[in-house]
Coordinates of C-alpha atoms in Angstrom, one line a residue:
Chain K
M254 CA -0.3 -0.2 0.0
R255 CA 2.9 2.6 0.8
R256 CA 4.6 1.4 -2.1
N257 CA 1.3 1.9 -4.4
N258 CA 1.1 5.4 -2.7
T259 CA 4.5 6.4 -3.3
Y260 CA 4.2 5.6 -7.1
R261 CA 0.9 7.6 -7.2
I262 CA 2.7 10.8 -6.0
H263 CA 5.6 10.2 -8.2
G264 CA 3.5 9.8 -11.0
A265 CA 1.4 13.2 -9.9
A266 CA 4.8 14.9 -9.8
I267 CA 6.0 13.5 -13.2
A268 CA 2.5 14.8 -14.9
A269 CA 2.6 18.3 -13.1
L270 CA 6.2 18.4 -14.3
F271 CA 5.1 18.2 -18.0
L272 CA 2.4 20.4 -18.0
A273 CA 4.5 22.9 -16.9
G274 CA 7.0 22.3 -19.3
S275 CA 4.4 22.3 -22.2
L276 CA 3.5 25.6 -21.1
A277 CA 6.8 27.2 -20.9
A278 CA 7.2 25.8 -24.6
E279 CA 5.3 28.6 -25.5
P280 CA 6.9 30.7 -28.1
A281 CA 8.3 34.0 -27.0
A282 CA 6.5 35.5 -29.6
H283 CA 3.3 34.3 -28.8
A284 CA 3.9 35.1 -24.9
G285 CA 1.0 37.2 -23.5
Q286 CA -1.0 37.1 -26.9
R287 CA -3.9 34.8 -26.7
F288 CA -4.0 32.8 -30.1
A289 CA -7.0 33.7 -32.1
P290 CA -8.1 32.2 -35.2
P291 CA -6.4 33.6 -38.1
R292 CA -8.2 36.6 -39.9
V293 CA -6.9 39.8 -41.4
R294 CA -7.3 42.3 -38.3
P295 CA -8.3 46.0 -39.3
G296 CA -5.4 48.1 -39.4
R297 CA -3.0 49.0 -36.4
R298 CA -3.8 52.7 -35.2
A299 CA -0.1 53.6 -35.9
A300 CA 0.8 57.1 -35.4
D301 CA 1.9 57.4 -39.2
P302 CA 0.9 54.0 -41.1
E303 CA 3.0 55.0 -44.0
A304 CA 6.0 55.6 -42.0
E305 CA 5.5 52.3 -40.3
A306 CA 5.2 50.6 -43.6
R307 CA 8.4 51.9 -44.8
R308 CA 10.2 50.7 -41.8
L309 CA 8.7 47.6 -42.0
L310 CA 9.8 47.4 -45.6
Q311 CA 13.3 48.1 -45.0
R312 CA 13.1 45.4 -42.1
M313 CA 12.0 42.9 -44.6
F314 CA 14.9 43.6 -47.0
Q315 CA 17.2 43.3 -44.3
A316 CA 15.9 39.9 -43.0
E317 CA 16.0 38.7 -46.8
T318 CA 19.7 39.5 -46.7
S319 CA 21.0 38.6 -43.3
L320 CA 18.8 36.0 -41.7
A321 CA 18.6 32.2 -42.6
V322 CA 14.9 30.6 -43.2
A323 CA 13.7 27.4 -44.1
G324 CA 10.3 25.9 -44.5
R325 CA 7.5 24.9 -46.8
E326 CA 5.5 27.1 -49.3
A327 CA 2.6 27.0 -51.3
T328 CA 2.0 29.2 -54.2
F329 CA -1.0 29.7 -56.0
S330 CA -1.5 31.5 -59.0
I331 CA -4.6 32.0 -61.8
T332 CA -2.1 31.7 -64.5
G333 CA -3.0 29.6 -67.4
G334 CA -6.4 28.5 -65.5
G335 CA -4.9 28.3 -62.1
R336 CA -1.5 26.7 -61.1
Q337 CA -0.3 25.8 -57.6
S338 CA 2.8 24.3 -56.2
E339 CA 4.8 23.2 -53.1
Q340 CA 8.0 24.1 -52.7
I341 CA 10.6 23.5 -49.8
V342 CA 12.8 26.4 -49.3
K343 CA 16.2 27.2 -47.8
R344 CA 17.9 30.4 -47.9
D345 CA 21.1 31.3 -46.4
P346 CA 22.3 34.9 -46.2
K347 CA 25.7 34.0 -47.1
R348 CA 25.4 30.8 -49.0
G349 CA 22.6 31.3 -51.5
L350 CA 18.7 29.7 -52.2
R351 CA 17.1 26.5 -52.7
L352 CA 14.1 25.9 -54.0
E353 CA 12.7 22.6 -54.0
F354 CA 9.3 22.3 -56.3
V355 CA 7.8 19.4 -54.3
G356 CA 4.4 19.6 -56.5
P357 CA 3.6 19.0 -59.3
T358 CA 6.8 19.7 -61.1
G359 CA 9.5 18.6 -59.4
D360 CA 11.8 21.4 -60.5
L361 CA 15.1 22.6 -58.6
L362 CA 16.2 26.5 -58.5
V363 CA 19.9 26.5 -56.6
D364 CA 21.4 29.9 -56.6
D365 CA 24.6 30.6 -54.9
F366 CA 25.4 34.4 -55.3
H367 CA 27.7 33.4 -58.5
R368 CA 25.5 31.7 -60.7
S369 CA 22.2 30.2 -60.7
W370 CA 20.7 26.7 -61.8
F371 CA 17.3 25.7 -62.4
L372 CA 16.7 21.9 -63.4
S373 CA 13.2 21.5 -65.4
Q374 CA 12.0 18.1 -65.2
G375 CA 9.3 18.5 -68.0
G376 CA 12.2 20.1 -70.3
R377 CA 14.7 17.6 -69.2
R378 CA 17.7 20.3 -69.3
L379 CA 19.9 22.0 -66.4
I380 CA 20.2 26.0 -67.3
E381 CA 22.7 27.7 -65.7
R382 CA 22.6 31.3 -65.7
E383 CA 23.7 34.5 -63.6
S384 CA 22.7 34.6 -60.0
R385 CA 19.3 36.2 -59.4
L386 CA 20.2 36.6 -55.8
A387 CA 22.9 39.2 -57.0
E388 CA 20.4 40.9 -59.0
L389 CA 17.8 40.9 -56.1
R390 CA 20.3 42.7 -53.8
K391 CA 20.9 45.3 -56.4
G392 CA 17.3 46.1 -56.8
I393 CA 16.5 46.6 -53.1
R394 CA 18.5 49.7 -53.3
D395 CA 16.6 50.9 -56.0
V396 CA 13.4 50.3 -54.5
T397 CA 14.3 51.3 -51.1
R398 CA 15.0 54.8 -52.9
Q399 CA 11.7 54.9 -54.6
I400 CA 9.4 54.0 -51.8
K401 CA 11.6 57.1 -49.7
E402 CA 10.8 59.4 -52.1
G403 CA 7.6 58.5 -52.0
V404 CA 7.5 57.2 -55.8
M405 CA 5.5 53.8 -54.3
S406 CA 3.3 53.9 -51.7
A407 CA 3.1 51.7 -48.4
R408 CA 0.7 51.1 -45.8
V409 CA 0.0 49.1 -42.9
V410 CA -3.5 47.3 -43.6
G411 CA -3.6 45.1 -41.0
E412 CA -2.8 41.8 -38.9
D413 CA -2.7 38.4 -39.5
V414 CA -1.1 35.1 -38.5
V415 CA 1.0 33.1 -41.0
A416 CA 2.9 29.4 -40.4
G417 CA 2.0 30.3 -36.7
R418 CA 3.7 33.5 -36.6
P419 CA 2.2 36.9 -36.4
C420 CA 2.5 39.1 -38.9
V421 CA 1.6 42.6 -40.2
I422 CA 0.6 43.4 -43.4
V423 CA 1.8 46.1 -45.7
L424 CA 0.3 47.2 -49.2
V425 CA 2.7 48.7 -51.7
S426 CA 1.1 50.3 -54.4
P427 CA 2.9 51.7 -57.6
P428 CA 2.5 55.4 -58.7
P429 CA -1.4 56.2 -60.0
A430 CA -1.8 56.9 -63.6
E431 CA -3.4 60.2 -64.8
G432 CA -7.2 60.1 -63.2
G433 CA -6.0 58.0 -60.2
A434 CA -6.1 54.8 -62.1
R435 CA -3.6 51.9 -61.4
P436 CA -3.1 50.2 -64.3
V437 CA -0.9 47.8 -62.9
P438 CA -1.1 45.1 -59.9
V439 CA -0.2 45.7 -56.3
R440 CA 1.3 43.7 -53.7
R441 CA 0.6 43.0 -50.2
F442 CA 3.3 41.7 -47.9
W443 CA 3.0 39.8 -44.4
I444 CA 6.1 40.6 -42.4
D445 CA 6.6 38.9 -39.5
H446 CA 6.5 40.5 -36.0
E447 CA 9.7 39.2 -34.7
T448 CA 11.9 38.7 -37.5
G449 CA 10.7 40.9 -40.3
L450 CA 11.0 37.9 -42.5
R451 CA 8.5 38.0 -45.6
L452 CA 6.0 34.7 -44.9
K453 CA 3.1 36.0 -47.5
T454 CA 3.3 37.7 -50.8
E455 CA 0.0 38.2 -52.6
E456 CA -0.5 40.1 -55.8
I457 CA -3.7 41.9 -56.6
G458 CA -4.5 42.9 -60.1
P459 CA -6.1 46.3 -61.0
S460 CA -9.7 45.0 -60.9
G461 CA -9.0 44.0 -57.3
R462 CA -8.4 40.3 -57.7
V463 CA -5.9 38.2 -56.5
L464 CA -3.4 37.0 -59.0
S465 CA -0.8 34.7 -57.1
S466 CA -0.4 34.0 -53.5
T467 CA 2.9 32.7 -52.1
Y468 CA 3.2 31.8 -48.3
F469 CA 5.0 29.6 -45.7
L470 CA 2.9 26.6 -44.4
Q471 CA 5.6 26.1 -41.9
V472 CA 8.9 27.6 -41.2
D473 CA 12.1 27.5 -39.3
V474 CA 13.8 30.7 -38.2
H475 CA 17.0 28.7 -36.8
P476 CA 17.7 26.6 -39.8
R477 CA 20.7 24.3 -40.3
F478 CA 22.2 23.6 -43.7
D479 CA 24.4 21.3 -45.6
D480 CA 26.9 22.7 -48.0
A481 CA 25.5 20.4 -50.9
D482 CA 22.0 22.3 -50.4
F483 CA 24.0 25.5 -52.0
A484 CA 26.2 23.1 -54.4
P485 CA 25.4 22.9 -58.2
P486 CA 22.8 20.0 -58.7
P487 CA 24.7 17.3 -60.8
L488 CA 23.2 16.9 -64.4
P489 CA 20.8 13.6 -64.6
S490 CA 20.9 11.3 -67.0
G491 CA 19.4 12.3 -70.4
F492 CA 19.2 15.8 -69.5
V493 CA 20.9 18.6 -71.6
K494 CA 22.8 21.4 -70.1
E495 CA 22.5 24.9 -71.3
R496 CA 24.5 27.9 -70.3
S497 CA 23.2 31.4 -70.6
E498 CA 25.9 34.0 -70.7
R499 CA 24.5 37.5 -70.5
Q500 CA 26.7 40.7 -71.4
T501 CA 25.3 43.8 -69.3
F502 CA 25.4 47.3 -70.5
S503 CA 24.6 50.6 -68.5
S504 CA 22.5 51.6 -71.1
V505 CA 20.9 50.9 -74.2
E506 CA 23.2 53.6 -76.2
A507 CA 26.2 51.4 -74.6
A508 CA 24.7 47.9 -76.1
Q509 CA 23.7 49.7 -79.6
K510 CA 27.6 48.7 -80.1
M511 CA 26.9 45.3 -80.1
V512 CA 24.5 45.0 -83.0
R513 CA 24.5 46.2 -86.3
F514 CA 20.6 47.2 -86.3
S515 CA 19.2 50.5 -84.8
L516 CA 17.8 49.4 -81.2
R517 CA 14.2 50.6 -80.3
R518 CA 12.8 51.2 -77.3
P519 CA 9.2 52.0 -75.5
G520 CA 7.8 55.5 -75.6
Y521 CA 5.2 54.2 -73.4
L522 CA 5.9 52.9 -69.8
P523 CA 3.6 52.9 -66.9
P524 CA 3.9 55.4 -64.0
G525 CA 7.0 54.4 -61.7
F526 CA 8.5 51.8 -64.4
G527 CA 12.0 52.9 -65.4
L528 CA 14.9 51.0 -67.4
R529 CA 16.5 48.1 -65.1
H530 CA 18.7 46.2 -67.1
V531 CA 20.3 46.4 -71.0
A532 CA 22.0 43.1 -71.9
V533 CA 22.9 41.0 -74.9
V534 CA 22.4 37.3 -74.7
R535 CA 22.1 34.6 -77.1
L536 CA 19.1 32.9 -77.9
K537 CA 18.8 29.7 -80.4
G538 CA 22.2 31.0 -81.7
N539 CA 21.2 34.7 -82.0
R540 CA 22.5 37.9 -80.8
V541 CA 19.8 39.2 -78.6
V542 CA 19.3 42.4 -77.0
V543 CA 17.2 42.8 -74.0
Q544 CA 16.0 45.4 -72.1
R545 CA 13.8 45.4 -68.9
Y546 CA 11.7 47.9 -67.6
A547 CA 10.1 47.6 -64.3
N548 CA 8.7 49.3 -60.8
G549 CA 10.3 47.0 -58.6
M550 CA 7.3 44.5 -58.5
S551 CA 6.3 44.2 -62.0
G552 CA 8.0 44.7 -65.3
V553 CA 8.3 44.1 -69.2
T554 CA 11.1 42.7 -70.9
L555 CA 11.6 43.7 -74.5
F556 CA 13.6 41.3 -76.6
Q557 CA 14.9 42.3 -80.2
T558 CA 17.4 40.8 -82.9
D559 CA 17.9 40.5 -86.4
G560 CA 19.3 37.2 -86.2
A561 CA 18.7 35.5 -89.6
N562 CA 18.5 32.0 -88.0
L563 CA 14.9 33.3 -86.3
P564 CA 12.1 32.3 -88.5
A565 CA 9.3 34.9 -88.8
L566 CA 7.3 35.2 -85.8
G567 CA 3.8 35.6 -87.8
D568 CA 4.9 38.6 -90.1
H569 CA 3.1 39.9 -93.3
G570 CA 6.5 40.3 -94.8
E571 CA 9.1 43.3 -95.2
G572 CA 7.7 46.0 -94.0
G573 CA 4.5 44.7 -92.3
R574 CA 4.0 44.7 -88.8
R575 CA 1.7 42.2 -87.5
R576 CA 1.5 41.6 -83.7
R577 CA 0.5 38.6 -82.1
G578 CA -0.5 38.9 -78.6
G579 CA -2.0 36.7 -75.9
P580 CA -1.4 34.3 -73.1
F581 CA 1.9 32.3 -72.9
P582 CA 1.8 29.5 -72.2
G583 CA -1.3 28.6 -73.4
G584 CA -4.2 27.3 -71.9
P585 CA -8.0 27.8 -70.8
P586 CA -9.0 31.5 -69.9
S587 CA -9.1 31.8 -66.1
P588 CA -12.6 31.4 -64.5
G589 CA -14.2 34.6 -64.9
G590 CA -13.3 35.7 -68.2
D591 CA -10.6 38.2 -66.8
D592 CA -8.0 37.9 -69.6
F593 CA -5.4 39.4 -67.3
G594 CA -5.5 36.2 -65.2
R595 CA -4.1 34.2 -68.0
G596 CA -0.6 34.8 -67.0
P597 CA 2.4 36.3 -68.4
R598 CA 1.5 38.0 -71.6
I599 CA 3.6 37.8 -75.0
Q600 CA 3.5 40.2 -78.1
T601 CA 5.7 39.4 -80.9
W602 CA 6.2 40.9 -84.2
R603 CA 8.5 41.9 -87.0
D604 CA 9.1 45.2 -88.5
H605 CA 11.8 45.5 -91.3
G606 CA 13.8 42.7 -90.7
I607 CA 13.6 42.9 -86.8
S608 CA 11.9 40.4 -84.7
F609 CA 10.5 41.8 -81.3
V610 CA 9.0 39.9 -78.2
L611 CA 7.7 41.5 -75.5
I612 CA 6.9 39.7 -72.3
G613 CA 5.4 40.9 -69.1
N614 CA 2.5 40.2 -66.9
L615 CA 0.4 43.4 -66.9
P616 CA -3.0 43.8 -68.6
D617 CA -3.5 43.8 -72.4
D618 CA -4.0 47.1 -72.8
Q619 CA -1.1 48.4 -70.8
M620 CA 1.1 45.5 -72.8
K621 CA -0.4 46.7 -76.4
R622 CA -0.1 50.2 -75.6
I623 CA 4.0 49.3 -75.0
A624 CA 4.7 47.7 -77.7
D625 CA 2.8 49.9 -80.2
S626 CA 5.1 52.5 -78.6
V627 CA 8.3 50.8 -79.6
R628 CA 10.2 52.8 -82.1
Chain V
M155 CA -3.1 30.0 -40.7
L156 CA -5.3 26.9 -42.1
D157 CA -3.9 25.3 -45.0
C158 CA -5.7 26.5 -48.3
K159 CA -4.8 23.2 -49.8
K160 CA -7.1 21.5 -47.3
I161 CA -9.6 23.6 -47.7
Q162 CA -10.2 23.6 -51.4
A163 CA -10.3 20.0 -51.2
N164 CA -13.1 20.7 -49.6
L165 CA -14.7 23.6 -51.5
G166 CA -16.8 21.2 -53.4
E167 CA -18.9 19.7 -50.5
Y168 CA -19.1 23.3 -49.0
V169 CA -20.6 25.2 -51.9
D170 CA -23.1 21.6 -52.4
G171 CA -23.8 22.2 -48.5
A172 CA -22.6 18.5 -48.2
L173 CA -20.1 19.4 -45.2
P174 CA -20.8 19.0 -41.5
S175 CA -21.9 22.1 -40.0
D176 CA -18.4 22.6 -37.4
E177 CA -16.3 21.5 -40.8
A178 CA -18.6 24.2 -42.7
W179 CA -18.2 26.7 -40.2
R180 CA -14.5 26.4 -40.4
V181 CA -14.5 26.9 -44.2
K182 CA -16.2 30.0 -44.0
M183 CA -14.0 31.4 -41.3
H184 CA -11.2 30.8 -43.2
L185 CA -12.9 32.3 -46.3
S186 CA -13.6 35.3 -44.9
S187 CA -10.1 36.0 -44.4
C188 CA -8.3 34.5 -47.2
A189 CA -9.0 36.1 -50.2
V190 CA -7.5 33.2 -52.6
C191 CA -10.0 30.7 -51.1
D192 CA -12.6 33.1 -51.3
Q193 CA -12.4 33.9 -55.1
A194 CA -12.0 30.2 -55.7
A195 CA -15.2 29.5 -53.5
R196 CA -17.0 32.2 -55.8
E197 CA -16.2 30.5 -59.0
L198 CA -16.9 27.4 -58.2
S199 CA -20.4 28.6 -57.2
G200 CA -20.6 30.5 -60.4
T201 CA -19.8 27.6 -62.2
V202 CA -22.6 25.6 -60.2
A203 CA -25.2 27.9 -61.2
L204 CA -24.3 28.2 -64.4
L205 CA -24.6 24.6 -64.9
Q206 CA -27.7 24.4 -63.3
S207 CA -29.0 26.7 -65.6
L208 CA -28.3 25.0 -68.8
P209 CA -31.2 23.1 -70.5
R210 CA -30.9 19.3 -70.2
Q211 CA -29.6 17.7 -73.4
D212 CA -31.4 14.3 -74.1
T213 CA -29.9 11.9 -76.6
P214 CA -31.9 11.6 -79.5
A215 CA -33.9 8.0 -80.0
G216 CA -31.9 5.2 -81.0
F217 CA -28.5 6.6 -79.6
E218 CA -27.2 3.9 -77.5
Q219 CA -28.1 1.3 -80.4
A220 CA -26.1 3.3 -82.7
L221 CA -23.2 3.7 -80.0
A222 CA -23.4 -0.3 -79.3
R223 CA -22.9 -0.8 -83.0
R224 CA -19.9 1.8 -83.4
L225 CA -18.2 -0.2 -80.6
A226 CA -18.9 -3.4 -82.2
D227 CA -17.6 -2.3 -85.5
V228 CA -14.4 -1.1 -83.8
A229 CA -13.8 -4.5 -82.1
L230 CA -14.1 -6.4 -85.5
Q231 CA -11.4 -4.2 -87.4
P232 CA -8.6 -6.2 -88.0
R233 CA -5.8 -5.3 -85.3
R234 CA -2.7 -3.7 -86.3
S235 CA 0.5 -5.2 -86.1
S236 CA 3.0 -4.2 -83.8
L237 CA 6.8 -2.9 -85.4
S238 CA 8.4 -6.2 -83.7
E239 CA 5.6 -8.1 -85.7
R240 CA 5.9 -6.2 -89.1
I241 CA 10.0 -6.7 -88.5
G242 CA 9.5 -10.2 -88.2
N243 CA 7.5 -10.4 -91.4
W244 CA 9.9 -8.8 -93.4
W245 CA 12.4 -11.2 -92.5
T246 CA 10.4 -14.0 -93.3
L247 CA 9.8 -12.7 -97.1
P248 CA 11.7 -14.6 -99.8
R249 CA 15.4 -13.0 -100.3
R250 CA 14.9 -11.7 -103.8
V251 CA 12.1 -9.1 -102.2
R252 CA 14.1 -8.0 -99.1
P253 CA 16.8 -5.9 -101.3
A254 CA 14.5 -4.6 -103.4
T255 CA 12.4 -3.1 -100.2
L256 CA 15.8 -1.7 -98.6
A257 CA 16.7 -0.1 -101.9
T258 CA 13.3 1.7 -101.9
A259 CA 13.9 2.9 -98.1
G260 CA 17.5 4.1 -98.7
A261 CA 16.4 6.0 -101.7
L262 CA 13.7 7.9 -99.5
A263 CA 16.0 8.8 -97.2
A264 CA 18.7 10.2 -99.4
L265 CA 15.9 12.1 -100.8
A266 CA 14.9 13.9 -97.8
P267 CA 17.3 16.3 -96.8
A268 CA 16.8 17.6 -100.3
A269 CA 13.1 18.3 -99.9
I270 CA 13.8 19.8 -96.2
L271 CA 16.3 22.4 -98.1
V272 CA 14.0 23.0 -100.5
F273 CA 11.2 24.0 -98.0
S274 CA 13.3 25.9 -95.8
S275 CA 14.7 27.9 -98.6
A276 CA 11.1 28.4 -99.8
N277 CA 10.1 29.8 -96.1
H278 CA 13.6 32.0 -95.1
G279 CA 14.5 33.1 -98.6
G280 CA 13.1 36.4 -99.4
A281 CA 12.0 39.8 -98.2
T282 CA 8.6 38.6 -98.3
S283 CA 6.8 35.6 -97.4
P284 CA 3.8 34.6 -98.0
V285 CA 0.5 34.7 -95.8
H286 CA -0.4 31.9 -94.4
S287 CA -4.3 31.6 -94.1
P288 CA -5.1 30.5 -90.7
G289 CA -5.4 27.0 -90.2
A290 CA -3.1 26.4 -93.1
R291 CA -0.2 24.2 -91.8
T292 CA 2.5 23.6 -94.2
P293 CA 5.8 21.8 -93.2
S294 CA 7.9 25.1 -93.2
L295 CA 5.3 26.7 -90.9
V296 CA 5.3 23.5 -88.9
R297 CA 9.0 23.7 -88.6
A298 CA 8.9 27.7 -88.1
S299 CA 6.2 27.2 -85.1
T300 CA 8.6 24.7 -83.5
A301 CA 11.6 27.1 -83.8
S302 CA 9.9 30.2 -82.9
S303 CA 8.4 28.3 -79.9
D304 CA 11.7 27.3 -78.5
F305 CA 12.9 31.0 -79.2
V306 CA 9.9 32.4 -77.3
Q307 CA 10.2 29.9 -74.4
Q308 CA 13.7 30.6 -74.2
C309 CA 12.7 34.6 -74.2
L310 CA 10.4 33.8 -71.4
D311 CA 12.9 31.8 -69.6
E312 CA 15.1 34.9 -69.4
H313 CA 12.3 37.3 -68.7
S314 CA 11.6 35.1 -65.4
T315 CA 15.2 35.6 -64.3
Y316 CA 14.7 38.9 -64.6
A317 CA 10.9 39.2 -63.3
A318 CA 12.3 36.5 -60.2
A319 CA 14.9 39.5 -59.1
D320 CA 12.1 42.0 -58.6
P321 CA 12.6 43.0 -54.8
L322 CA 9.0 43.4 -54.3
G323 CA 7.9 40.3 -56.7
D324 CA 7.1 36.6 -56.1
Q325 CA 9.9 34.6 -57.4
T326 CA 8.1 31.3 -57.1
A327 CA 4.8 32.6 -58.8
V328 CA 7.2 34.0 -61.6
I329 CA 8.6 30.3 -62.1
L330 CA 5.5 28.7 -61.8
A331 CA 4.1 30.9 -64.4
S332 CA 7.2 30.4 -66.7
L333 CA 6.8 26.7 -67.0
P334 CA 5.4 25.5 -70.2
G335 CA 2.1 24.7 -70.6
G336 CA 0.6 25.2 -74.0
G337 CA 3.4 26.4 -76.5
A338 CA 3.2 28.9 -79.3
T339 CA 2.6 26.2 -82.1
E340 CA -1.1 26.9 -81.3
R341 CA -0.9 30.5 -81.4
E342 CA 1.1 30.5 -85.0
D343 CA -2.0 28.9 -86.4
R344 CA -4.6 31.7 -85.5

């Protein structure tokens, strides 16, 4: 009997210790906070929501360039009738980025700040290019300046919880066009309270429709990585390796020396768009001049070449100008009949022996206006 | 945050009112805060309403009998022999016949590059190219379509590397959008 009582006392003590331990394990970020069902709460009453939004964005950029993070993400996009994916993310501020698409494609992206590799299962190719992360860091400086100068507006619009972590939601909008309309998409960012990490991104079209959304399902802010995580992926059997080399220039005038034909550029761009990159690349054996115009959130890329190897892209003959536009990749229109929801828009045409391709995720009217203005 | 994937898997039943009440409440709460799932639910409701509004199409009289006859006809058609069976059959041909078939095949193979060159120069040659009527598909147009599709796909890949480097962009959504899913070939014929 005495032994039974002793066991009961010990059992109760162990249970009490366990209960105390589980309560103490509450993450520091939630300490004192009652967990509420996830919903977008009304905007916080900050003294200056715009100043706070700018501060949060600055914090977000700092986190992206200085904090390691790993986790599982989901992405939805209304491209081509609706697409979705899940991917494992590993990001190290010193070693690079790894994105493994676990569904549906099985593709892989690795970037080590010097080069990037994209393994395309469907295309059975491994494409090596310049690092995207290196470009990203350059772009952060430009966008920070635009936000500070008020070219882009930012404000806090609410709070939410993503992957179990409280976040503040910041809406960023490019400058409006004449009359106050916003012809290009805006974005919302869910920024983690504790670390400043971006945990969710949403793109909203001019009609208010959500075009894409990427968010963490599960996140680890103290990850451990292997060196192999950021090493170039090996070439699988039966795959082809492609290497893209890009020669970058500071201006269109500087790139002009690389080609024999007169380079053209768009006369119209949406408000806030500026020239971000000029480069010459080799595509299908042709020397192609690339111009990228963007506002830090959206952009268009203009390709032009006089490559003799390139078949006519829907032309009416010399001097003729016929444009093919539409969604690419092809697919059924997204539900609701919103043409803009069909993903990247491509305009192709040929003029006096020069082939043009214009690609961008902007509404049709903006793409046509930009293409029409290219001279 | 509730898993949107799980929510969207239940949206059909939610729209039909077939979910248990506690599940339906959870879905409803999630839709009030998630624009993506809310949009998907609205579109599904719209699709259901549209289907319900369509007039019912009745099959014509005798449809089932006609279908049964067609299926029976297909079952009775001679089976097309496989490649291995055809090779085996050729091997059993009398020896005097085999060299003749080989010679014919060799001649056709030798002529093929010349035919391709003729078509190619007709398509690339001059400053003026013939206008192809929509739907017309010539060998040169098919080859042009394939090559230009490859070129446009490479442009799209290049574009995605720039778009993925937008500091306020969504790299994953850009990659997802740039994956091949249709191809320019269809557009060339339009």
